[in-house]
mmCIF file of C-alpha atoms in Angstrom:
data_model
loop_
_atom_site.group_PDB
_atom_site.id
_atom_site.type_symbol
_atom_site.label_atom_id
_atom_site.label_comp_id
_atom_site.label_asym_id
_atom_site.label_seq_id
_atom_site.Cartn_x
_atom_site.Cartn_y
_atom_site.Cartn_z
ATOM 1 C CA MET L 1 -166.594 0.584 -68.276
ATOM 2 C CA ASN L 2 -165.221 -1.818 -70.731
ATOM 3 C CA GLY L 3 -161.718 -1.094 -72.471
ATOM 4 C CA VAL L 4 -160.937 -2.211 -76.215
ATOM 5 C CA TYR L 5 -160.145 -5.513 -75.400
ATOM 6 C CA GLY L 6 -163.131 -6.602 -72.838
ATOM 7 C CA ILE L 7 -161.415 -5.089 -69.570
ATOM 8 C CA ASN L 8 -162.915 -3.935 -66.924
ATOM 9 C CA SER L 9 -161.142 -0.860 -65.881
ATOM 10 C CA THR L 10 -162.953 -0.024 -62.757
ATOM 11 C CA SER L 11 -161.490 -2.618 -61.482
ATOM 12 C CA LEU L 12 -157.995 -2.585 -62.864
ATOM 13 C CA GLU L 13 -157.693 0.510 -60.617
ATOM 14 C CA LYS L 14 -158.121 -1.389 -58.024
ATOM 15 C CA ASN L 15 -155.672 -3.373 -58.221
ATOM 16 C CA ILE L 16 -152.448 -0.940 -59.970
ATOM 17 C CA ASP L 17 -150.711 0.980 -58.202
ATOM 18 C CA LEU L 18 -151.399 4.049 -59.687
ATOM 19 C CA SER L 19 -147.739 5.889 -57.603
ATOM 20 C CA GLN L 20 -145.777 3.361 -59.997
ATOM 21 C CA GLU L 21 -145.796 5.855 -62.691
ATOM 22 C CA PRO L 22 -144.334 3.940 -66.109
ATOM 23 C CA ILE L 23 -141.094 5.365 -67.148
ATOM 24 C CA LEU L 24 -143.378 6.490 -70.683
ATOM 25 C CA LEU L 25 -144.768 9.596 -68.164
ATOM 26 C CA GLN L 26 -141.674 10.874 -66.959
ATOM 27 C CA ILE L 27 -140.529 11.771 -70.329
ATOM 28 C CA PRO L 28 -141.205 14.877 -72.279
ATOM 29 C CA MET L 29 -143.743 14.861 -75.448
ATOM 30 C CA GLU L 30 -141.113 15.797 -77.749
ATOM 31 C CA LEU L 31 -139.038 12.666 -77.161
ATOM 32 C CA ILE L 32 -142.122 10.127 -77.056
ATOM 33 C CA VAL L 33 -143.586 11.606 -80.492
ATOM 34 C CA LYS L 34 -140.996 11.508 -82.169
ATOM 35 C CA ILE L 35 -140.318 7.687 -81.020
ATOM 36 C CA LEU L 36 -143.245 7.115 -82.454
ATOM 37 C CA SER L 37 -143.134 8.660 -85.108
ATOM 38 C CA HIS L 38 -139.883 5.966 -86.315
ATOM 39 C CA LEU L 39 -139.874 3.217 -84.541
ATOM 40 C CA ASN L 40 -141.703 0.139 -86.292
ATOM 41 C CA ILE L 41 -142.930 -3.136 -84.857
ATOM 42 C CA SER L 42 -140.190 -5.004 -86.301
ATOM 43 C CA SER L 43 -138.373 -2.916 -83.432
ATOM 44 C CA ILE L 44 -139.925 -4.824 -80.811
ATOM 45 C CA PHE L 45 -139.269 -8.177 -81.340
ATOM 46 C CA ALA L 46 -135.442 -7.772 -81.512
ATOM 47 C CA THR L 47 -135.860 -6.667 -77.784
ATOM 48 C CA GLY L 48 -135.840 -10.452 -76.922
ATOM 49 C CA ALA L 49 -140.209 -9.233 -76.684
ATOM 50 C CA THR L 50 -142.835 -12.372 -77.504
ATOM 51 C CA CYS L 51 -146.254 -10.914 -78.765
ATOM 52 C CA LYS L 52 -147.149 -12.862 -76.282
ATOM 53 C CA ALA L 53 -145.718 -10.419 -73.484
ATOM 54 C CA LEU L 54 -147.370 -7.887 -76.023
ATOM 55 C CA LYS L 55 -151.019 -8.696 -75.644
ATOM 56 C CA GLN L 56 -150.525 -9.231 -72.478
ATOM 57 C CA ILE L 57 -148.904 -5.877 -71.403
ATOM 58 C CA VAL L 58 -152.365 -3.711 -73.877
ATOM 59 C CA CYS L 59 -154.736 -6.075 -71.992
ATOM 60 C CA ASP L 60 -154.044 -4.977 -68.748
ATOM 61 C CA PHE L 61 -153.110 -1.651 -69.299
ATOM 62 C CA GLU L 62 -154.752 -0.359 -71.875
ATOM 63 C CA ASP L 63 -157.365 2.102 -70.692
ATOM 64 C CA VAL L 64 -155.198 3.910 -66.911
ATOM 65 C CA TYR L 65 -152.308 4.026 -69.233
ATOM 66 C CA LEU L 66 -154.640 5.888 -71.848
ATOM 67 C CA ASN L 67 -156.572 7.938 -69.865
ATOM 68 C CA LYS L 68 -153.689 9.373 -67.613
ATOM 69 C CA LEU L 69 -151.166 9.985 -70.305
ATOM 70 C CA LYS L 70 -154.597 12.316 -71.956
ATOM 71 C CA THR L 71 -154.517 14.423 -68.632
ATOM 72 C CA ILE L 72 -151.388 14.392 -67.679
ATOM 73 C CA TYR L 73 -150.905 16.502 -71.340
ATOM 74 C CA ARG L 74 -154.055 18.169 -71.510
ATOM 75 C CA SER L 75 -153.879 19.673 -68.179
ATOM 76 C CA GLN L 76 -150.123 20.416 -68.985
ATOM 77 C CA PHE L 77 -150.771 22.241 -72.709
ATOM 78 C CA PRO L 78 -154.714 23.257 -72.490
ATOM 79 C CA GLU L 79 -155.058 25.436 -76.124
ATOM 80 C CA THR L 80 -155.675 28.269 -74.537
ATOM 81 C CA SER L 81 -153.466 28.810 -71.701
ATOM 82 C CA ALA L 82 -150.170 26.939 -73.664
ATOM 83 C CA GLU L 83 -148.058 29.533 -73.531
ATOM 84 C CA SER L 84 -148.618 31.448 -70.476
ATOM 85 C CA LYS L 85 -147.495 28.849 -68.869
ATOM 86 C CA GLY L 86 -144.486 28.659 -70.747
ATOM 87 C CA ALA L 87 -144.420 26.287 -73.686
ATOM 88 C CA THR L 88 -142.879 26.977 -76.707
ATOM 89 C CA ALA L 89 -144.236 27.006 -80.223
ATOM 90 C CA PHE L 90 -142.816 23.717 -81.101
ATOM 91 C CA GLN L 91 -143.827 21.897 -77.588
ATOM 92 C CA TYR L 92 -147.349 23.087 -78.347
ATOM 93 C CA CYS L 93 -147.661 22.064 -81.395
ATOM 94 C CA GLN L 94 -146.227 18.630 -80.472
ATOM 95 C CA ALA L 95 -149.250 18.550 -78.149
ATOM 96 C CA LYS L 96 -151.191 19.302 -80.410
ATOM 97 C CA LYS L 97 -150.114 16.019 -82.874
ATOM 98 C CA LEU L 98 -150.488 13.390 -79.838
ATOM 99 C CA ASP L 99 -153.355 14.665 -78.746
ATOM 100 C CA GLY L 100 -154.233 14.121 -82.129
ATOM 101 C CA LEU L 101 -153.042 10.794 -81.947
ATOM 102 C CA ILE L 102 -155.053 8.929 -79.269
ATOM 103 C CA LYS L 103 -158.447 10.952 -80.150
ATOM 104 C CA ASN L 104 -157.642 9.172 -83.190
ATOM 105 C CA LYS L 105 -156.671 5.582 -81.977
ATOM 106 C CA GLU L 106 -153.616 6.617 -83.755
ATOM 107 C CA ILE L 107 -151.311 4.940 -80.689
ATOM 108 C CA GLN L 108 -154.230 2.208 -79.691
ATOM 109 C CA PRO L 109 -151.945 -0.597 -79.326
ATOM 110 C CA LYS L 110 -149.036 0.358 -80.250
ATOM 111 C CA VAL L 111 -148.185 2.810 -77.102
ATOM 112 C CA TYR L 112 -146.867 -0.326 -75.664
ATOM 113 C CA LYS L 113 -145.367 -1.667 -78.448
ATOM 114 C CA LEU L 114 -143.549 0.801 -78.684
ATOM 115 C CA CYS L 115 -142.965 0.907 -74.260
ATOM 116 C CA PRO L 116 -140.405 -1.742 -74.900
ATOM 117 C CA ASP L 117 -138.177 -0.112 -76.805
ATOM 118 C CA LEU L 118 -138.320 3.485 -76.246
ATOM 119 C CA LEU L 119 -137.625 1.985 -71.804
ATOM 120 C CA ASN L 120 -134.905 0.175 -73.617
ATOM 121 C CA PHE L 121 -133.698 3.428 -75.267
ATOM 122 C CA TYR L 122 -134.505 6.075 -72.425
ATOM 123 C CA ASN L 123 -134.197 4.648 -68.695
ATOM 124 C CA GLY L 124 -134.474 8.132 -67.142
ATOM 125 C CA PRO L 125 -132.188 11.442 -66.685
ATOM 126 C CA PRO L 126 -127.917 9.834 -66.638
ATOM 127 C CA PHE L 127 -125.973 11.376 -63.820
ATOM 128 C CA LEU L 128 -122.515 11.093 -63.418
ATOM 129 C CA LEU L 129 -119.035 11.221 -60.884
ATOM 130 C CA ASN L 130 -117.066 14.074 -61.120
ATOM 131 C CA ASP L 131 -114.108 14.864 -58.639
ATOM 132 C CA GLY L 132 -115.789 13.974 -56.059
ATOM 133 C CA ARG L 133 -119.542 15.058 -57.070
ATOM 134 C CA ILE L 134 -122.715 13.780 -58.566
ATOM 135 C CA ILE L 135 -124.035 15.655 -61.039
ATOM 136 C CA ASN L 136 -126.981 14.822 -61.415
ATOM 137 C CA ALA L 137 -129.652 15.355 -64.842
ATOM 138 C CA TYR L 138 -133.999 16.214 -63.764
ATOM 139 C CA HIS L 139 -136.766 16.436 -66.069
ATOM 140 C CA LEU L 140 -139.601 17.889 -63.818
ATOM 141 C CA ASN L 141 -142.322 20.161 -64.571
ATOM 142 C CA GLN L 142 -141.416 20.633 -67.790
ATOM 143 C CA SER L 143 -138.218 22.425 -66.937
ATOM 144 C CA ASN L 144 -134.209 21.540 -67.115
ATOM 145 C CA PHE L 145 -132.075 20.941 -65.005
ATOM 146 C CA LEU L 146 -128.339 19.527 -63.596
ATOM 147 C CA GLN L 147 -127.679 19.207 -59.499
ATOM 148 C CA ILE L 148 -124.292 18.785 -58.401
ATOM 149 C CA SER L 149 -123.874 17.371 -54.459
ATOM 150 C CA SER L 150 -121.035 16.110 -52.666
ATOM 151 C CA LEU L 151 -120.355 12.593 -52.864
ATOM 152 C CA THR L 152 -118.255 13.343 -49.388
ATOM 153 C CA THR L 153 -121.100 15.645 -47.137
ATOM 154 C CA LEU L 154 -123.588 14.334 -49.177
ATOM 155 C CA GLN L 155 -125.809 18.268 -49.420
ATOM 156 C CA GLU L 156 -126.373 19.783 -52.992
ATOM 157 C CA CYS L 157 -123.643 21.946 -53.549
ATOM 158 C CA LYS L 158 -125.798 23.872 -56.257
ATOM 159 C CA LYS L 159 -128.393 23.151 -58.996
ATOM 160 C CA MET L 160 -128.970 24.330 -62.624
ATOM 161 C CA ASP L 161 -130.828 25.461 -65.871
ATOM 162 C CA CYS L 162 -129.721 22.914 -68.429
ATOM 163 C CA PRO L 163 -130.770 24.624 -72.088
ATOM 164 C CA SER L 164 -132.273 20.445 -73.101
ATOM 165 C CA PHE L 165 -134.228 17.506 -71.852
ATOM 166 C CA VAL L 166 -131.256 14.994 -71.187
ATOM 167 C CA LEU L 167 -130.290 12.233 -73.411
ATOM 168 C CA SER L 168 -125.928 11.888 -72.758
ATOM 169 C CA LEU L 169 -124.206 13.299 -70.313
ATOM 170 C CA ASP L 170 -120.289 13.649 -69.451
ATOM 171 C CA CYS L 171 -118.059 16.222 -67.411
ATOM 172 C CA MET L 172 -114.408 17.194 -69.239
ATOM 173 C CA GLN L 173 -111.958 19.856 -67.165
ATOM 174 C CA ASN L 174 -114.001 22.512 -66.338
ATOM 175 C CA GLU L 175 -117.245 21.699 -68.728
ATOM 176 C CA ILE L 176 -120.653 19.055 -68.480
ATOM 177 C CA ILE L 177 -121.368 18.743 -71.720
ATOM 178 C CA VAL L 178 -125.185 17.751 -72.918
ATOM 179 C CA CYS L 179 -127.303 16.255 -75.736
ATOM 180 C CA GLY L 180 -130.699 16.275 -75.543
ATOM 181 C CA CYS L 181 -133.468 15.285 -77.973
ATOM 182 C CA GLU L 182 -132.839 18.398 -80.028
ATOM 183 C CA LYS L 183 -129.677 16.888 -81.659
ATOM 184 C CA VAL L 184 -127.190 19.489 -80.344
ATOM 185 C CA ILE L 185 -124.648 19.340 -77.831
ATOM 186 C CA HIS L 186 -124.472 22.211 -75.417
ATOM 187 C CA LEU L 187 -121.158 22.665 -73.194
ATOM 188 C CA ILE L 188 -122.378 24.406 -69.696
ATOM 189 C CA GLU L 189 -118.982 25.786 -67.493
ATOM 190 C CA LEU L 190 -118.985 23.674 -64.275
ATOM 191 C CA GLU L 191 -118.711 26.190 -61.842
ATOM 192 C CA THR L 192 -121.126 28.269 -62.576
ATOM 193 C CA GLY L 193 -123.888 27.489 -64.781
ATOM 194 C CA HIS L 194 -123.514 29.026 -68.340
ATOM 195 C CA LEU L 195 -123.905 27.628 -71.597
ATOM 196 C CA ILE L 196 -120.413 27.877 -73.170
ATOM 197 C CA ARG L 197 -120.669 26.653 -76.259
ATOM 198 C CA SER L 198 -122.629 24.102 -79.202
ATOM 199 C CA ILE L 199 -121.929 21.292 -81.213
ATOM 200 C CA PRO L 200 -124.774 21.354 -83.694
ATOM 201 C CA LEU L 201 -125.898 17.782 -85.299
ATOM 202 C CA THR L 202 -127.993 15.908 -87.063
ATOM 203 C CA CYS L 203 -129.125 12.899 -84.953
ATOM 204 C CA ASP L 204 -129.627 12.979 -81.370
ATOM 205 C CA VAL L 205 -126.880 10.928 -79.111
ATOM 206 C CA TRP L 206 -126.871 7.937 -76.922
ATOM 207 C CA ALA L 207 -123.456 7.767 -75.429
ATOM 208 C CA LEU L 208 -120.876 10.404 -74.607
ATOM 209 C CA THR L 209 -117.527 10.134 -73.145
ATOM 210 C CA HIS L 210 -113.799 11.575 -74.109
ATOM 211 C CA VAL L 211 -110.052 10.891 -74.522
ATOM 212 C CA GLY L 212 -107.770 13.981 -73.715
ATOM 213 C CA GLN L 213 -108.421 17.089 -75.727
ATOM 214 C CA THR L 214 -111.276 14.687 -78.175
ATOM 215 C CA ILE L 215 -114.850 14.667 -77.085
ATOM 216 C CA ILE L 216 -116.876 11.056 -78.259
ATOM 217 C CA ALA L 217 -120.578 10.642 -79.767
ATOM 218 C CA GLY L 218 -122.310 7.368 -79.851
ATOM 219 C CA CYS L 219 -125.142 8.614 -82.278
ATOM 220 C CA ASP L 220 -128.677 7.361 -82.894
ATOM 221 C CA ASP L 221 -127.320 7.002 -87.008
ATOM 222 C CA GLY L 222 -124.599 4.770 -86.638
ATOM 223 C CA LEU L 223 -121.655 6.672 -86.664
ATOM 224 C CA ILE L 224 -119.314 7.807 -83.725
ATOM 225 C CA ARG L 225 -118.492 11.123 -83.851
ATOM 226 C CA MET L 226 -115.410 12.980 -82.211
ATOM 227 C CA TRP L 227 -114.381 16.451 -81.881
ATOM 228 C CA ASP L 228 -111.664 18.697 -80.954
ATOM 229 C CA PHE L 229 -112.428 19.823 -77.065
ATOM 230 C CA LYS L 230 -111.066 23.665 -77.843
ATOM 231 C CA THR L 231 -111.858 24.216 -81.220
ATOM 232 C CA LEU L 232 -115.437 22.279 -81.374
ATOM 233 C CA ASN L 233 -113.717 21.190 -85.056
ATOM 234 C CA GLU L 234 -115.274 18.082 -86.161
ATOM 235 C CA MET L 235 -111.871 15.574 -86.268
ATOM 236 C CA CYS L 236 -113.664 12.142 -87.694
ATOM 237 C CA GLU L 237 -115.849 9.632 -87.858
ATOM 238 C CA LEU L 238 -116.031 6.055 -86.687
ATOM 239 C CA LYS L 239 -118.151 4.253 -89.395
ATOM 240 C CA GLY L 240 -119.140 0.322 -88.730
ATOM 241 C CA HIS L 241 -122.245 0.084 -86.852
ATOM 242 C CA THR L 242 -125.552 -0.169 -88.183
ATOM 243 C CA HIS L 243 -127.899 1.425 -85.666
ATOM 244 C CA ALA L 244 -127.780 3.465 -83.027
ATOM 245 C CA VAL L 245 -124.290 3.358 -80.708
ATOM 246 C CA LEU L 246 -126.035 2.903 -76.948
ATOM 247 C CA SER L 247 -122.844 2.858 -75.022
ATOM 248 C CA LEU L 248 -118.704 4.377 -75.757
ATOM 249 C CA LYS L 249 -115.841 3.057 -73.334
ATOM 250 C CA VAL L 250 -112.343 3.917 -73.251
ATOM 251 C CA GLN L 251 -109.346 1.535 -72.493
ATOM 252 C CA GLY L 252 -105.609 3.353 -73.555
ATOM 253 C CA HIS L 253 -105.496 4.361 -76.897
ATOM 254 C CA ILE L 254 -108.882 1.305 -77.392
ATOM 255 C CA LEU L 255 -112.416 2.704 -78.091
ATOM 256 C CA PHE L 256 -115.063 0.090 -76.875
ATOM 257 C CA SER L 257 -118.470 -0.045 -78.347
ATOM 258 C CA ALA L 258 -121.711 -1.652 -78.319
ATOM 259 C CA SER L 259 -124.930 -1.075 -80.526
ATOM 260 C CA LYS L 260 -128.752 -1.776 -81.214
ATOM 261 C CA ASP L 261 -126.959 -4.360 -84.073
ATOM 262 C CA LYS L 262 -125.837 -6.262 -81.439
ATOM 263 C CA THR L 263 -122.623 -5.606 -82.314
ATOM 264 C CA ILE L 264 -119.115 -5.148 -79.495
ATOM 265 C CA ARG L 265 -116.104 -2.807 -82.581
ATOM 266 C CA MET L 266 -112.898 -2.489 -81.038
ATOM 267 C CA TRP L 267 -111.171 1.008 -82.598
ATOM 268 C CA ASP L 268 -107.330 2.260 -82.037
ATOM 269 C CA LEU L 269 -108.254 6.004 -81.426
ATOM 270 C CA SER L 270 -104.436 7.003 -83.234
ATOM 271 C CA LEU L 271 -105.453 4.989 -85.796
ATOM 272 C CA GLY L 272 -109.019 6.126 -86.294
ATOM 273 C CA THR L 273 -109.661 2.261 -87.531
ATOM 274 C CA GLN L 274 -111.358 -0.054 -86.540
ATOM 275 C CA ILE L 275 -109.441 -3.274 -84.920
ATOM 276 C CA TYR L 276 -111.657 -6.513 -84.121
ATOM 277 C CA GLN L 277 -116.104 -6.671 -83.813
ATOM 278 C CA ILE L 278 -117.839 -9.169 -81.687
ATOM 279 C CA GLU L 279 -121.073 -10.606 -82.653
ATOM 280 C CA ARG L 280 -121.768 -12.844 -79.647
ATOM 281 C CA HIS L 281 -125.508 -11.055 -79.050
ATOM 282 C CA VAL L 282 -128.688 -12.090 -80.190
ATOM 283 C CA CYS L 283 -130.454 -8.593 -78.974
ATOM 284 C CA ALA L 284 -129.270 -4.335 -79.177
ATOM 285 C CA ILE L 285 -126.026 -4.108 -76.495
ATOM 286 C CA THR L 286 -126.979 -1.765 -74.292
ATOM 287 C CA CYS L 287 -124.365 -0.975 -71.929
ATOM 288 C CA LEU L 288 -120.004 -2.236 -71.545
ATOM 289 C CA ALA L 289 -118.353 -1.757 -68.186
ATOM 290 C CA ILE L 290 -114.397 -2.795 -68.495
ATOM 291 C CA SER L 291 -111.223 -2.895 -66.343
ATOM 292 C CA ASN L 292 -107.811 -3.953 -67.173
ATOM 293 C CA ASP L 293 -108.058 -7.116 -69.826
ATOM 294 C CA LYS L 294 -111.767 -7.598 -68.741
ATOM 295 C CA MET L 295 -114.885 -6.631 -70.790
ATOM 296 C CA VAL L 296 -118.085 -6.821 -69.561
ATOM 297 C CA SER L 297 -121.170 -6.309 -72.038
ATOM 298 C CA GLY L 298 -125.131 -6.594 -71.053
ATOM 299 C CA SER L 299 -128.072 -6.650 -73.483
ATOM 300 C CA LEU L 300 -132.359 -6.681 -73.951
ATOM 301 C CA ASP L 301 -132.376 -10.162 -73.126
ATOM 302 C CA GLY L 302 -130.850 -10.134 -69.834
ATOM 303 C CA ARG L 303 -127.439 -11.042 -70.793
ATOM 304 C CA ILE L 304 -124.056 -11.018 -69.896
ATOM 305 C CA ASP L 305 -120.758 -11.589 -71.447
ATOM 306 C CA VAL L 306 -118.214 -11.545 -69.558
ATOM 307 C CA TRP L 307 -114.579 -11.408 -72.353
ATOM 308 C CA ASN L 308 -110.868 -10.752 -72.380
ATOM 309 C CA TRP L 309 -110.836 -8.394 -74.740
ATOM 310 C CA LYS L 310 -107.146 -8.805 -74.777
ATOM 311 C CA GLU L 311 -106.974 -11.877 -75.846
ATOM 312 C CA LYS L 312 -109.932 -12.094 -77.889
ATOM 313 C CA LYS L 313 -112.080 -15.117 -75.179
ATOM 314 C CA LEU L 314 -115.650 -15.316 -74.486
ATOM 315 C CA LEU L 315 -115.379 -16.485 -70.959
ATOM 316 C CA GLN L 316 -118.356 -16.745 -69.490
ATOM 317 C CA LYS L 317 -122.417 -16.183 -70.574
ATOM 318 C CA ILE L 318 -124.436 -15.095 -67.940
ATOM 319 C CA GLN L 319 -128.403 -15.005 -68.160
ATOM 320 C CA ILE L 320 -130.015 -12.652 -65.425
ATOM 321 C CA GLU L 321 -133.983 -14.529 -64.958
ATOM 322 C CA ASN L 322 -136.314 -14.906 -67.313
ATOM 323 C CA PRO L 323 -134.716 -13.702 -70.697
ATOM 324 C CA LYS L 324 -138.769 -12.543 -72.195
ATOM 325 C CA PHE L 325 -139.052 -10.495 -69.768
ATOM 326 C CA HIS L 326 -135.569 -8.486 -68.266
ATOM 327 C CA LYS L 327 -133.056 -7.222 -69.518
ATOM 328 C CA ILE L 328 -129.721 -5.360 -68.557
ATOM 329 C CA ASN L 329 -129.359 -1.730 -68.338
ATOM 330 C CA SER L 330 -126.257 -0.496 -66.951
ATOM 331 C CA ILE L 331 -123.594 -2.236 -65.478
ATOM 332 C CA ALA L 332 -120.912 -1.681 -63.353
ATOM 333 C CA LEU L 333 -117.619 -3.714 -62.076
ATOM 334 C CA LEU L 334 -116.714 -3.003 -58.263
ATOM 335 C CA ASP L 335 -113.805 -5.236 -56.096
ATOM 336 C CA GLY L 336 -113.773 -8.778 -58.817
ATOM 337 C CA LYS L 337 -117.689 -8.813 -59.115
ATOM 338 C CA ILE L 338 -120.547 -8.070 -61.726
ATOM 339 C CA LEU L 339 -122.801 -5.326 -60.472
ATOM 340 C CA SER L 340 -126.129 -4.679 -63.251
ATOM 341 C CA ILE L 341 -129.510 -3.210 -63.146
ATOM 342 C CA SER L 342 -131.909 -5.912 -64.258
ATOM 343 C CA ASN L 343 -134.982 -4.754 -65.684
ATOM 344 C CA ASN L 344 -138.701 -6.085 -65.907
ATOM 345 C CA ALA L 345 -139.823 -4.427 -69.204
ATOM 346 C CA THR L 346 -143.416 -4.246 -67.843
ATOM 347 C CA VAL L 347 -145.510 -0.745 -68.085
ATOM 348 C CA PHE L 348 -144.476 -0.256 -64.491
ATOM 349 C CA ASP L 349 -141.436 -0.544 -64.207
ATOM 350 C CA ARG L 350 -139.974 -2.812 -61.265
ATOM 351 C CA PRO L 351 -135.348 -3.068 -61.951
ATOM 352 C CA SER L 352 -132.909 -4.643 -59.071
ATOM 353 C CA ILE L 353 -129.833 -4.694 -58.719
ATOM 354 C CA PHE L 354 -127.903 -8.179 -59.396
ATOM 355 C CA ILE L 355 -124.823 -8.812 -58.266
ATOM 356 C CA CYS L 356 -122.497 -11.472 -59.051
ATOM 357 C CA ASP L 357 -118.754 -13.179 -59.398
ATOM 358 C CA LEU L 358 -116.568 -11.639 -62.323
ATOM 359 C CA GLU L 359 -114.521 -14.871 -62.861
ATOM 360 C CA THR L 360 -117.141 -17.346 -61.764
ATOM 361 C CA GLY L 361 -120.793 -15.466 -62.406
ATOM 362 C CA VAL L 362 -121.630 -16.897 -59.413
ATOM 363 C CA GLU L 363 -124.187 -15.260 -58.042
ATOM 364 C CA TYR L 364 -123.645 -13.422 -55.293
ATOM 365 C CA LYS L 365 -125.847 -10.909 -54.464
ATOM 366 C CA ASN L 366 -129.974 -9.448 -56.166
ATOM 367 C CA LEU L 367 -131.428 -6.582 -54.316
ATOM 368 C CA ASP L 368 -134.666 -7.468 -54.382
ATOM 369 C CA GLU L 369 -135.048 -6.209 -51.367
ATOM 370 C CA PHE L 370 -134.360 -2.816 -52.540
ATOM 371 C CA ALA L 371 -136.332 -3.397 -55.593
ATOM 372 C CA GLY L 372 -138.371 0.323 -56.969
ATOM 373 C CA SER L 373 -137.761 3.022 -59.452
ATOM 374 C CA TRP L 374 -134.377 2.952 -60.433
ATOM 375 C CA ARG L 375 -133.367 4.496 -63.427
ATOM 376 C CA ALA L 376 -130.596 2.493 -65.420
ATOM 377 C CA TYR L 377 -127.718 4.174 -64.559
ATOM 378 C CA LEU L 378 -125.021 2.360 -61.866
ATOM 379 C CA LEU L 379 -121.631 4.064 -60.692
ATOM 380 C CA THR L 380 -118.949 2.921 -58.132
ATOM 381 C CA TRP L 381 -116.969 5.134 -56.087
ATOM 382 C CA GLU L 382 -114.339 3.927 -53.424
ATOM 383 C CA GLY L 383 -116.133 1.012 -53.049
ATOM 384 C CA LYS L 384 -119.683 1.307 -53.559
ATOM 385 C CA ILE L 385 -122.456 0.905 -55.622
ATOM 386 C CA ILE L 386 -124.381 4.415 -56.309
ATOM 387 C CA CYS L 387 -127.955 4.347 -58.213
ATOM 388 C CA ARG L 388 -131.082 6.555 -58.711
ATOM 389 C CA ARG L 389 -134.425 5.952 -58.042
ATOM 390 C CA ASN L 390 -137.065 8.877 -57.551
ATOM 391 C CA SER L 391 -137.000 9.576 -54.460
ATOM 392 C CA GLY L 392 -133.049 10.534 -54.982
ATOM 393 C CA THR L 393 -130.153 8.328 -55.719
ATOM 394 C CA TYR L 394 -128.003 6.264 -53.193
ATOM 395 C CA ILE L 395 -124.666 5.587 -52.079
ATOM 396 C CA TYR L 396 -124.887 1.798 -51.181
ATOM 397 C CA SER L 397 -122.071 0.032 -49.524
ATOM 398 C CA PHE L 398 -121.207 -3.355 -48.060
ATOM 399 C CA ALA L 399 -120.861 -3.419 -44.722
ATOM 400 C CA GLU L 400 -119.998 -5.864 -42.556
ATOM 401 C CA GLU L 401 -121.815 -9.693 -43.056
ATOM 402 C CA ASP L 402 -122.130 -8.968 -46.367
ATOM 403 C CA ALA L 403 -124.964 -6.864 -45.498
ATOM 404 C CA LEU L 404 -125.501 -2.778 -47.163
ATOM 405 C CA SER L 405 -125.793 0.524 -45.935
ATOM 406 C CA SER L 406 -128.416 3.256 -47.582
ATOM 407 C CA LYS L 407 -127.639 6.779 -47.495
ATOM 408 C CA ASN L 408 -130.305 8.670 -49.666
ATOM 409 C CA VAL L 409 -127.955 11.945 -51.387
ATOM 410 C CA LEU L 410 -130.863 13.674 -52.646
#
């Protein structure tokens, strides 16, 4: 049977490895509908995607993708058994709305036009390190939970329910700070998993960090909001960004923020004021890494910039692969090297880990041999690389002769 663009769906399916599901299928329907209703075509071209690339994606995958999407959501939320499956009234209404969009073909081919932007903002549940432990957020079978494992024994310590689907994650003292797509920041006790406190918001939070007793959130409306950890009273708002704040880093009393508005801003936290602004990237900036006087930024066009932030000087620009099809999801610094996860921005996600020298920008290693369903988060711990894929969390270490050894955590 021919698809909308005359592509034979039967032959197409034979050539596609459906075990490599697009990340879009792993995202809860509330978030999908939300993004479908808010994004538009102008936001897509800001990602660096070309008309030709988008058209090719639509032609290649439209029928296969939509059929799979319908099957998944109709099976999870059929009209007669939604409540018995534990679906909330809100989830059921959203499922009906999504089903209506599919039946009316309102998301054809909008799903694929939105897909690059969606993948840029959400690339899998986040994880973080805390006192020799790794805290992973999971969303499986409509259930949200946090898994805590030891980095030394590689064993699971505990698992706890999470009140929401996780967009951003941080840990402060004995509490895990979680923000999901329902516009609430939750504080969960690390040892017991009990929900202690919540902060209602008016927008989503894509980045979380803290300094001292202050919680700092990078919000979808471009604001950076700060709360007192003990009282949860809002302390101030940092205004400057015009689009979503996607990354936050703190160095001493300086806060660094990166945004979809293509700027990096530096803030003096002691004064609550902006002290510098960088406008060198041509696409949304997705991630930052800071080490001493060096700042590294990655953007949707596959570009990495290295700065001396104290001197406010651009040291070098590094381009990963073809900028039309690669984007930088996550960046970390380790032993004078830049580690990054880049993504080829196709429906069937094929990220790889790229390593280059911090001073020269010369490529050190490109871990295509480990390419697969990597999540867009990259951390370092005791000289090791920690990254996550569908089958678990992996720890890579530089062994003799620059080889890499891996250990599957969970």
